mmCIF file of C-alpha atoms (C1' of nucleotides) in Angstrom:
data_model
loop_
_atom_site.group_PDB
_atom_site.id
_atom_site.type_symbol
_atom_site.label_atom_id
_atom_site.label_comp_id
_atom_site.label_asym_id
_atom_site.label_seq_id
_atom_site.Cartn_x
_atom_site.Cartn_y
_atom_site.Cartn_z
ATOM 1 C CA MET A 1 108.565 124.291 175.826
ATOM 2 C CA VAL A 2 106.784 122.261 178.447
ATOM 3 C CA VAL A 3 104.238 124.363 180.222
ATOM 4 C CA ALA A 4 103.309 124.317 183.885
ATOM 5 C CA LYS A 5 99.552 124.000 184.296
ATOM 6 C CA SER A 6 97.461 125.202 187.150
ATOM 7 C CA ASN A 7 95.634 121.873 187.291
ATOM 8 C CA ASN A 8 98.930 120.023 187.335
ATOM 9 C CA LEU A 9 97.885 117.829 184.427
ATOM 10 C CA SER A 10 100.167 117.356 181.463
ATOM 11 C CA ASP A 11 98.790 117.588 177.949
ATOM 12 C CA SER A 12 99.150 113.854 177.730
ATOM 13 C CA LEU A 13 97.152 113.132 180.871
ATOM 14 C CA GLU A 14 94.458 115.557 179.768
ATOM 15 C CA ASP A 15 94.157 113.536 176.582
ATOM 16 C CA TYR A 16 93.739 110.290 178.473
ATOM 17 C CA LEU A 17 91.135 111.857 180.705
ATOM 18 C CA GLU A 18 89.199 113.234 177.775
ATOM 19 C CA ASP A 19 89.172 109.914 175.962
ATOM 20 C CA ILE A 20 88.021 108.050 179.040
ATOM 21 C CA PHE A 21 85.271 110.612 179.369
ATOM 22 C CA ASN A 22 84.165 110.059 175.801
ATOM 23 C CA LEU A 23 84.301 106.289 176.109
ATOM 24 C CA GLU A 24 82.230 106.401 179.280
ATOM 25 C CA GLY A 25 79.697 108.491 177.455
ATOM 26 C CA LYS A 26 79.413 105.916 174.728
ATOM 27 C CA SER A 27 79.454 102.639 176.622
ATOM 28 C CA ASP A 28 79.350 103.545 180.328
ATOM 29 C CA VAL A 29 82.772 102.019 180.733
ATOM 30 C CA ALA A 30 86.282 102.642 179.445
ATOM 31 C CA ARG A 31 88.353 99.627 178.518
ATOM 32 C CA SER A 32 92.117 99.970 178.527
ATOM 33 C CA LYS A 33 92.333 98.523 175.060
ATOM 34 C CA ASP A 34 89.948 101.125 173.657
ATOM 35 C CA ILE A 35 91.794 103.974 175.297
ATOM 36 C CA ALA A 36 94.982 102.696 173.715
ATOM 37 C CA LYS A 37 93.360 102.492 170.311
ATOM 38 C CA LEU A 38 91.765 105.940 170.550
ATOM 39 C CA LEU A 39 95.017 107.579 171.549
ATOM 40 C CA GLY A 40 97.176 105.520 169.274
ATOM 41 C CA VAL A 41 99.472 104.288 172.019
ATOM 42 C CA ALA A 42 100.546 100.862 173.222
ATOM 43 C CA LYS A 43 98.730 99.207 176.098
ATOM 44 C CA PRO A 44 101.464 99.660 178.711
ATOM 45 C CA SER A 45 101.289 103.390 178.164
ATOM 46 C CA VAL A 46 97.653 103.306 179.205
ATOM 47 C CA THR A 47 98.409 101.369 182.370
ATOM 48 C CA GLY A 48 101.014 103.959 183.286
ATOM 49 C CA ALA A 49 98.680 106.852 182.661
ATOM 50 C CA LEU A 50 95.873 105.252 184.647
ATOM 51 C CA LYS A 51 98.125 104.868 187.636
ATOM 52 C CA LEU A 52 99.066 108.521 187.475
ATOM 53 C CA LEU A 53 95.454 109.620 187.096
ATOM 54 C CA ALA A 54 94.448 107.386 189.984
ATOM 55 C CA LYS A 55 97.137 108.933 192.152
ATOM 56 C CA LYS A 56 95.645 112.328 191.364
ATOM 57 C CA GLY A 57 92.207 111.090 192.317
ATOM 58 C CA LEU A 58 90.756 111.476 188.857
ATOM 59 C CA VAL A 59 89.986 107.870 187.974
ATOM 60 C CA ASN A 60 88.967 104.762 189.861
ATOM 61 C CA TYR A 61 91.570 102.236 188.917
ATOM 62 C CA ARG A 62 92.081 98.647 189.992
ATOM 63 C CA PRO A 63 94.359 96.276 188.121
ATOM 64 C CA TYR A 64 92.365 94.271 185.599
ATOM 65 C CA GLY A 65 89.237 96.189 186.529
ATOM 66 C CA TYR A 66 87.114 98.613 184.592
ATOM 67 C CA VAL A 67 88.061 102.243 184.537
ATOM 68 C CA THR A 68 85.688 104.973 185.632
ATOM 69 C CA LEU A 69 86.156 108.647 186.347
ATOM 70 C CA THR A 70 85.804 110.051 189.829
ATOM 71 C CA ASP A 71 83.713 113.151 190.376
ATOM 72 C CA SER A 72 86.688 115.435 190.050
ATOM 73 C CA GLY A 73 87.822 113.367 187.072
ATOM 74 C CA VAL A 74 84.513 114.029 185.380
ATOM 75 C CA ALA A 75 84.849 117.723 186.134
ATOM 76 C CA GLU A 76 88.341 117.935 184.686
ATOM 77 C CA ALA A 77 87.474 115.840 181.661
ATOM 78 C CA ALA A 78 84.371 117.884 180.966
ATOM 79 C CA ARG A 79 86.421 121.038 181.094
ATOM 80 C CA VAL A 80 88.867 119.687 178.536
ATOM 81 C CA ALA A 81 86.148 118.203 176.330
ATOM 82 C CA GLY A 82 84.309 121.509 176.493
ATOM 83 C CA LYS A 83 87.342 123.357 175.188
ATOM 84 C CA HIS A 84 87.647 120.799 172.461
ATOM 85 C CA ASN A 85 84.089 121.291 171.311
ATOM 86 C CA ILE A 86 84.243 125.054 171.373
ATOM 87 C CA ILE A 87 87.393 125.054 169.278
ATOM 88 C CA LYS A 88 86.148 122.438 166.863
ATOM 89 C CA SER A 89 82.851 124.204 166.444
ATOM 90 C CA PHE A 90 84.611 127.417 165.558
ATOM 91 C CA PHE A 91 86.777 125.655 163.010
ATOM 92 C CA VAL A 92 83.909 123.818 161.374
ATOM 93 C CA ASN A 93 80.979 126.199 161.627
ATOM 94 C CA ILE A 94 82.742 129.497 161.210
ATOM 95 C CA LEU A 95 85.929 128.815 159.317
ATOM 96 C CA GLY A 96 84.408 126.018 157.276
ATOM 97 C CA VAL A 97 87.239 123.599 157.935
ATOM 98 C CA ASP A 98 86.866 119.912 157.130
ATOM 99 C CA ALA A 99 85.527 118.023 160.150
ATOM 100 C CA LYS A 100 88.409 115.580 160.362
ATOM 101 C CA VAL A 101 91.047 118.309 160.145
ATOM 102 C CA ALA A 102 89.156 120.362 162.717
ATOM 103 C CA GLN A 103 88.936 117.391 165.037
ATOM 104 C CA GLU A 104 92.666 116.801 165.001
ATOM 105 C CA ALA A 105 93.602 120.437 165.344
ATOM 106 C CA ALA A 106 91.186 120.841 168.254
ATOM 107 C CA CYS A 107 92.897 117.932 170.001
ATOM 108 C CA LYS A 108 96.111 119.882 170.048
ATOM 109 C CA ALA A 109 94.788 123.412 170.428
ATOM 110 C CA GLU A 110 92.721 122.533 173.480
ATOM 111 C CA HIS A 111 95.962 122.384 175.461
ATOM 112 C CA ALA A 112 97.156 125.713 174.160
ATOM 113 C CA LEU A 113 94.199 127.971 174.864
ATOM 114 C CA GLY A 114 93.368 129.216 178.332
ATOM 115 C CA PRO A 115 89.988 130.216 179.730
ATOM 116 C CA ALA A 116 90.172 133.856 178.641
ATOM 117 C CA ILE A 117 90.441 132.888 175.011
ATOM 118 C CA ILE A 118 88.068 129.935 175.188
ATOM 119 C CA SER A 119 85.373 132.060 176.736
ATOM 120 C CA ARG A 120 85.690 134.649 174.002
ATOM 121 C CA LEU A 121 85.803 132.050 171.300
ATOM 122 C CA LEU A 122 82.568 130.547 172.537
ATOM 123 C CA ASP A 123 80.862 133.905 172.636
ATOM 124 C CA PHE A 124 82.211 134.795 169.250
ATOM 125 C CA THR A 125 80.996 131.625 167.584
ATOM 126 C CA ASP A 126 77.631 132.267 169.132
ATOM 127 C CA PHE A 127 77.646 135.853 167.950
ATOM 128 C CA ILE A 128 78.750 135.164 164.434
ATOM 129 C CA THR A 129 76.322 132.326 163.912
ATOM 130 C CA ARG A 130 73.393 134.657 164.339
ATOM 131 C CA THR A 131 71.795 136.392 161.493
ATOM 132 C CA ASN A 132 72.842 139.987 161.300
ATOM 133 C CA GLY A 133 71.232 143.084 159.834
ATOM 134 C CA SER A 134 71.492 142.065 156.224
ATOM 135 C CA GLY A 135 69.454 138.941 156.873
ATOM 136 C CA SER A 136 72.328 136.744 155.763
ATOM 137 C CA ASP A 137 74.387 134.445 157.917
ATOM 138 C CA LEU A 138 77.915 135.693 158.449
ATOM 139 C CA ALA A 139 79.514 132.296 158.166
ATOM 140 C CA ASP A 140 77.955 131.989 154.731
ATOM 141 C CA LYS A 141 79.136 135.454 153.838
ATOM 142 C CA PHE A 142 82.632 134.430 154.809
ATOM 143 C CA LYS A 143 82.454 131.346 152.613
ATOM 144 C CA ARG A 144 81.574 133.513 149.647
ATOM 145 C CA PHE A 145 84.252 136.013 150.586
ATOM 146 C CA ARG A 146 86.827 133.258 150.728
ATOM 147 C CA LYS A 147 85.696 131.845 147.425
ATOM 148 C CA ARG A 148 86.202 135.223 145.810
ATOM 149 C CA GLN A 149 89.591 135.633 147.414
ATOM 150 C CA HIS A 150 90.774 132.284 146.147
ATOM 151 C CA ARG A 151 88.965 132.047 142.849
ATOM 152 C CA ILE A 152 92.310 132.406 141.129
ATOM 153 C CA ASN A 153 93.415 129.077 142.599
ATOM 154 C CA LYS A 154 90.284 127.161 141.737
ATOM 155 C CA MET B 1 100.777 112.987 172.586
ATOM 156 C CA VAL B 2 103.914 113.756 170.667
ATOM 157 C CA VAL B 3 103.103 114.509 167.072
ATOM 158 C CA ALA B 4 105.107 113.614 163.980
ATOM 159 C CA LYS B 5 105.611 116.667 161.795
ATOM 160 C CA SER B 6 106.112 116.786 158.089
ATOM 161 C CA ASN B 7 108.994 119.214 158.506
ATOM 162 C CA ASN B 8 110.583 116.958 161.094
ATOM 163 C CA LEU B 9 110.895 119.797 163.571
ATOM 164 C CA SER B 10 109.697 119.404 167.129
ATOM 165 C CA ASP B 11 107.643 122.137 168.760
ATOM 166 C CA SER B 12 110.679 122.999 170.798
ATOM 167 C CA LEU B 13 112.976 123.425 167.811
ATOM 168 C CA GLU B 14 110.366 125.508 166.039
ATOM 169 C CA ASP B 15 110.385 127.808 169.036
ATOM 170 C CA TYR B 16 114.140 128.198 168.939
ATOM 171 C CA LEU B 17 114.013 128.914 165.233
ATOM 172 C CA GLU B 18 111.317 131.511 165.652
ATOM 173 C CA ASP B 19 113.165 133.315 168.399
ATOM 174 C CA ILE B 20 116.385 133.364 166.432
ATOM 175 C CA PHE B 21 114.406 134.815 163.555
ATOM 176 C CA ASN B 22 112.986 137.547 165.729
ATOM 177 C CA LEU B 23 116.353 138.353 167.282
ATOM 178 C CA GLU B 24 117.963 138.583 163.855
ATOM 179 C CA GLY B 25 115.238 140.984 162.845
ATOM 180 C CA LYS B 26 116.006 143.231 165.774
ATOM 181 C CA SER B 27 119.782 143.230 165.921
ATOM 182 C CA ASP B 28 120.979 141.326 162.835
ATOM 183 C CA VAL B 29 122.447 138.684 165.067
ATOM 184 C CA ALA B 30 121.208 136.178 167.624
ATOM 185 C CA ARG B 31 123.275 135.709 170.738
ATOM 186 C CA SER B 32 122.945 132.474 172.640
ATOM 187 C CA LYS B 33 122.361 134.307 175.861
ATOM 188 C CA ASP B 34 119.424 136.214 174.404
ATOM 189 C CA ILE B 35 117.839 133.092 172.967
ATOM 190 C CA ALA B 36 118.053 131.525 176.390
ATOM 191 C CA LYS B 37 116.454 134.529 178.005
ATOM 192 C CA LEU B 38 113.671 134.787 175.430
ATOM 193 C CA LEU B 39 112.775 131.124 175.744
ATOM 194 C CA GLY B 40 113.298 130.949 179.463
ATOM 195 C CA VAL B 41 115.784 128.096 179.302
ATOM 196 C CA ALA B 42 119.310 127.595 180.573
ATOM 197 C CA LYS B 43 122.267 128.255 178.290
ATOM 198 C CA PRO B 44 123.227 124.636 177.719
ATOM 199 C CA SER B 45 119.762 123.975 176.329
ATOM 200 C CA VAL B 46 120.427 126.567 173.663
ATOM 201 C CA THR B 47 123.741 124.996 172.712
ATOM 202 C CA GLY B 48 121.997 121.654 172.302
ATOM 203 C CA ALA B 49 119.237 123.088 170.173
ATOM 204 C CA LEU B 50 121.666 124.983 167.967
ATOM 205 C CA LYS B 51 123.566 121.796 167.238
ATOM 206 C CA LEU B 52 120.370 120.055 166.218
ATOM 207 C CA LEU B 53 119.262 122.946 164.040
ATOM 208 C CA ALA B 54 122.704 123.081 162.445
ATOM 209 C CA LYS B 55 122.516 119.373 161.664
ATOM 210 C CA LYS B 56 119.238 120.048 159.885
ATOM 211 C CA GLY B 57 120.838 122.844 157.906
ATOM 212 C CA LEU B 58 118.665 125.562 159.408
ATOM 213 C CA VAL B 59 121.266 127.636 161.241
ATOM 214 C CA ASN B 60 124.909 128.484 160.745
ATOM 215 C CA TYR B 61 126.533 127.437 163.953
ATOM 216 C CA ARG B 62 130.153 127.532 165.071
ATOM 217 C CA PRO B 63 131.149 127.151 168.707
ATOM 218 C CA TYR B 64 131.525 130.556 170.324
ATOM 219 C CA GLY B 65 130.426 132.207 167.107
ATOM 220 C CA TYR B 66 127.383 134.222 166.229
ATOM 221 C CA VAL B 67 124.240 132.422 165.147
ATOM 222 C CA THR B 68 122.513 133.139 161.863
ATOM 223 C CA LEU B 69 119.766 131.383 159.962
ATOM 224 C CA THR B 70 120.449 129.669 156.671
ATOM 225 C CA ASP B 71 118.106 130.322 153.760
ATOM 226 C CA SER B 72 115.976 127.319 154.575
ATOM 227 C CA GLY B 73 116.150 128.305 158.227
ATOM 228 C CA VAL B 74 114.709 131.689 157.359
ATOM 229 C CA ALA B 75 111.973 130.032 155.328
ATOM 230 C CA GLU B 76 110.997 127.705 158.150
ATOM 231 C CA ALA B 77 111.193 130.425 160.771
ATOM 232 C CA ALA B 78 109.110 132.790 158.675
ATOM 233 C CA ARG B 79 106.476 130.118 158.270
ATOM 234 C CA VAL B 80 106.251 129.631 162.033
ATOM 235 C CA ALA B 81 106.361 133.331 162.798
ATOM 236 C CA GLY B 82 103.670 133.890 160.204
ATOM 237 C CA LYS B 83 101.371 131.442 161.926
ATOM 238 C CA HIS B 84 102.091 133.131 165.198
ATOM 239 C CA ASN B 85 101.100 136.527 163.891
ATOM 240 C CA ILE B 86 97.929 135.316 162.221
ATOM 241 C CA ILE B 87 96.794 133.617 165.403
ATOM 242 C CA LYS B 88 97.734 136.504 167.641
ATOM 243 C CA SER B 89 96.046 138.987 165.371
ATOM 244 C CA PHE B 90 92.827 137.007 165.484
ATOM 245 C CA PHE B 91 92.946 136.835 169.260
ATOM 246 C CA VAL B 92 93.650 140.512 169.727
ATOM 247 C CA ASN B 93 91.811 142.201 166.891
ATOM 248 C CA ILE B 94 88.771 139.979 166.625
ATOM 249 C CA LEU B 95 88.308 138.348 169.992
ATOM 250 C CA GLY B 96 89.606 141.353 171.906
ATOM 251 C CA VAL B 97 91.972 139.337 174.040
ATOM 252 C CA ASP B 98 94.654 141.043 176.107
ATOM 253 C CA ALA B 99 97.888 141.322 174.102
ATOM 254 C CA LYS B 100 100.038 139.467 176.586
ATOM 255 C CA VAL B 101 97.593 136.586 176.923
ATOM 256 C CA ALA B 102 97.246 136.433 173.156
ATOM 257 C CA GLN B 103 100.997 136.386 172.721
ATOM 258 C CA GLU B 104 101.450 133.426 175.018
ATOM 259 C CA ALA B 105 98.551 131.456 173.621
ATOM 260 C CA ALA B 106 99.769 132.053 170.080
ATOM 261 C CA CYS B 107 103.164 130.624 171.065
ATOM 262 C CA LYS B 108 101.507 127.344 171.865
ATOM 263 C CA ALA B 109 98.739 127.296 169.287
ATOM 264 C CA GLU B 110 101.142 127.894 166.414
ATOM 265 C CA HIS B 111 102.277 124.298 166.805
ATOM 266 C CA ALA B 112 98.750 122.947 166.844
ATOM 267 C CA LEU B 113 97.247 124.507 163.738
ATOM 268 C CA GLY B 114 98.056 123.284 160.244
ATOM 269 C CA PRO B 115 97.990 125.224 156.983
ATOM 270 C CA ALA B 116 94.317 124.552 156.197
ATOM 271 C CA ILE B 117 93.192 126.252 159.375
ATOM 272 C CA ILE B 118 95.799 128.993 159.328
ATOM 273 C CA SER B 119 94.857 129.981 155.813
ATOM 274 C CA ARG B 120 91.198 130.253 156.739
ATOM 275 C CA LEU B 121 91.967 132.104 159.929
ATOM 276 C CA LEU B 122 93.930 134.685 158.005
ATOM 277 C CA ASP B 123 91.149 135.161 155.486
ATOM 278 C CA PHE B 124 88.582 135.311 158.221
ATOM 279 C CA THR B 125 90.385 137.983 160.204
ATOM 280 C CA ASP B 126 90.697 139.935 157.015
ATOM 281 C CA PHE B 127 87.025 139.468 156.243
ATOM 282 C CA ILE B 128 85.719 140.315 159.647
ATOM 283 C CA THR B 129 87.853 143.399 160.036
ATOM 284 C CA ARG B 130 86.124 145.042 157.111
ATOM 285 C CA THR B 131 83.144 147.195 157.563
ATOM 286 C CA ASN B 132 79.961 145.406 156.623
ATOM 287 C CA GLY B 133 76.552 146.602 155.451
ATOM 288 C CA SER B 134 75.491 148.275 158.653
ATOM 289 C CA GLY B 135 78.469 150.590 158.486
ATOM 290 C CA SER B 136 79.816 149.244 161.749
ATOM 291 C CA ASP B 137 82.887 147.155 162.307
ATOM 292 C CA LEU B 138 82.094 143.586 163.249
ATOM 293 C CA ALA B 139 84.819 143.309 165.824
ATOM 294 C CA ASP B 140 83.260 146.287 167.578
ATOM 295 C CA LYS B 141 79.846 144.738 167.304
ATOM 296 C CA PHE B 142 81.199 141.631 168.935
ATOM 297 C CA LYS B 143 82.653 143.626 171.788
ATOM 298 C CA ARG B 144 79.251 145.117 172.459
ATOM 299 C CA PHE B 145 77.607 141.742 172.090
ATOM 300 C CA ARG B 146 79.988 140.269 174.609
ATOM 301 C CA LYS B 147 79.445 143.111 176.994
ATOM 302 C CA ARG B 148 75.715 142.491 176.873
ATOM 303 C CA GLN B 149 76.201 138.787 177.367
ATOM 304 C CA HIS B 150 78.352 139.270 180.425
ATOM 305 C CA ARG B 151 76.805 142.350 181.954
ATOM 306 C CA ILE B 152 75.479 140.170 184.743
ATOM 307 C CA ASN B 153 79.030 139.397 185.847
ATOM 308 C CA LYS B 154 80.298 142.940 185.789
ATOM 309 C "C1'" DT C 1 149.081 142.925 178.350
ATOM 310 C "C1'" DG C 2 147.294 140.595 182.095
ATOM 311 C "C1'" DA C 3 143.365 139.894 185.005
ATOM 312 C "C1'" DC C 4 138.663 139.468 185.416
ATOM 313 C "C1'" DA C 5 133.954 139.261 183.727
ATOM 314 C "C1'" DA C 6 130.786 137.486 180.557
ATOM 315 C "C1'" DA C 7 129.409 134.159 177.211
ATOM 316 C "C1'" DG C 8 129.344 129.625 175.661
ATOM 317 C "C1'" DT C 9 130.323 124.569 175.997
ATOM 318 C "C1'" DT C 10 130.895 119.902 178.013
ATOM 319 C "C1'" DA C 11 129.605 116.299 180.982
ATOM 320 C "C1'" DG C 12 126.398 114.079 183.527
ATOM 321 C "C1'" DG C 13 121.753 113.493 185.144
ATOM 322 C "C1'" DC C 14 116.615 113.580 185.544
ATOM 323 C "C1'" DG C 15 111.599 113.141 184.465
ATOM 324 C "C1'" DA C 16 107.980 112.481 181.124
ATOM 325 C "C1'" DG C 17 106.098 109.582 177.997
ATOM 326 C "C1'" DA C 18 106.460 106.444 174.828
ATOM 327 C "C1'" DC C 19 108.023 101.534 173.266
ATOM 328 C "C1'" DT C 20 108.844 96.007 173.178
ATOM 329 C "C1'" DA C 21 109.035 91.527 175.252
ATOM 330 C "C1'" DA C 22 107.463 88.631 178.489
ATOM 331 C "C1'" DC C 23 104.246 87.529 181.993
ATOM 332 C "C1'" DT C 24 99.585 87.158 184.439
ATOM 333 C "C1'" DA C 25 94.779 87.434 184.822
ATOM 334 C "C1'" DT C 26 90.214 87.212 182.923
ATOM 335 C "C1'" DA C 27 86.804 85.733 179.430
ATOM 336 C "C1'" DA C 28 85.051 82.695 176.036
ATOM 337 C "C1'" DT C 29 84.438 78.269 173.869
ATOM 338 C "C1'" DT C 30 83.935 73.716 173.626
ATOM 339 C "C1'" DA D 1 86.097 72.274 183.675
ATOM 340 C "C1'" DA D 2 90.040 72.689 180.637
ATOM 341 C "C1'" DT D 3 91.921 75.093 176.975
ATOM 342 C "C1'" DT D 4 92.758 78.923 174.464
ATOM 343 C "C1'" DA D 5 92.255 83.686 173.199
ATOM 344 C "C1'" DT D 6 92.094 88.341 174.770
ATOM 345 C "C1'" DA D 7 93.087 91.990 177.970
ATOM 346 C "C1'" DG D 8 96.045 93.997 181.109
ATOM 347 C "C1'" DT D 9 100.500 94.435 183.721
ATOM 348 C "C1'" DT D 10 105.526 94.382 184.749
ATOM 349 C "C1'" DA D 11 110.140 95.156 183.685
ATOM 350 C "C1'" DG D 12 113.357 97.298 181.186
ATOM 351 C "C1'" DT D 13 114.794 100.604 177.576
ATOM 352 C "C1'" DC D 14 114.807 104.686 174.611
ATOM 353 C "C1'" DT D 15 114.390 109.580 173.193
ATOM 354 C "C1'" DC D 16 113.509 114.303 174.052
ATOM 355 C "C1'" DG D 17 114.163 118.336 176.355
ATOM 356 C "C1'" DC D 18 115.408 120.255 180.149
ATOM 357 C "C1'" DC D 19 118.663 121.039 184.252
ATOM 358 C "C1'" DT D 20 123.274 122.056 187.253
ATOM 359 C "C1'" DA D 21 128.173 122.169 187.921
ATOM 360 C "C1'" DA D 22 132.347 122.793 186.088
ATOM 361 C "C1'" DC D 23 135.190 124.196 182.419
ATOM 362 C "C1'" DT D 24 136.819 126.957 178.245
ATOM 363 C "C1'" DT D 25 136.781 130.684 175.287
ATOM 364 C "C1'" DT D 26 136.194 135.470 174.237
ATOM 365 C "C1'" DG D 27 135.900 140.285 175.345
ATOM 366 C "C1'" DT D 28 136.959 144.308 178.309
ATOM 367 C "C1'" DC D 29 139.541 147.518 180.761
ATOM 368 C "C1'" DA D 30 142.983 149.233 183.785
#
DNA sequence: TGACAAAGTTAGGCGAGACTAACTATAATT
DNA sequence: AATTATAGTTAGTCTCGCCTAACTTTGTCA
């Protein structure tokens, strides 16, 4: 089930873009080797992806040179990274999922959820994080609820 | 980013399995033509998938014969379909997402979310659906919250 | 029961995205 | 500055999942 995207970017290319974005944020520059390591792919795979992204005008690529995002590359990457954070935040802060598990699941789910759902998920996380009438945080309430539900397994 | 799965089933094969499961539920039998239609693929793709699933012992397949799930096929398919329903239910009943959008997103997200997250999502949907102290359903509260948040766009 | 329609299969091919092996360019060290 | 290590690229291959065209089997109906 390969899905046509409006932005014409495959899941794979979105991942590259996102990682370049994160690397730029950390060290102002993305090195091919680091991209490969972060994504868990071999170096030639990175070269191939960079060429594709360059053709789409999303990265500035020159053989043996440093990699930077173009303006539209930054925009695209930020969109993907934003999804990632919204999803991960929901998993961690609301569902109480382990950070590492949440991180990995968010990596995959970010390609599955469109703007309608992402927007609602963001609002919902915001909503549920707030203190409600009872003066007790709902995420905490849920943790206790879940503990009760599963006490038989503990 | 192709992901290794513990069950050794690709996203694609999980989709076939799930659709066969649903077709069996409706008419006791899955016809190749209907699988193709449901998944939006050409008929030869179905033949190929059925052979793979048969090799894994998940479907009973004979050329030109009807397709049924084996016991382990049912188990696998039920697991996937279960995920699907939990995710869709959260989208629709909690986030208030349109049913069609939720359906499609769930189709993709079901491959992204592992048991730790699914289990919590199920509990959470259960939890949040219940009436809380204020006597008002939280999903409803969220709808109002969201309406307030976005009233500027309306 | 024979002809035709519908369903399913086979054969061959294509693109995406990964890999390894071998090569080239850049950087670092002395 | 020459050597060596590291980074990056090229070339070629593989698998997966899809496709179309052509063929075979099964079902229907006059």
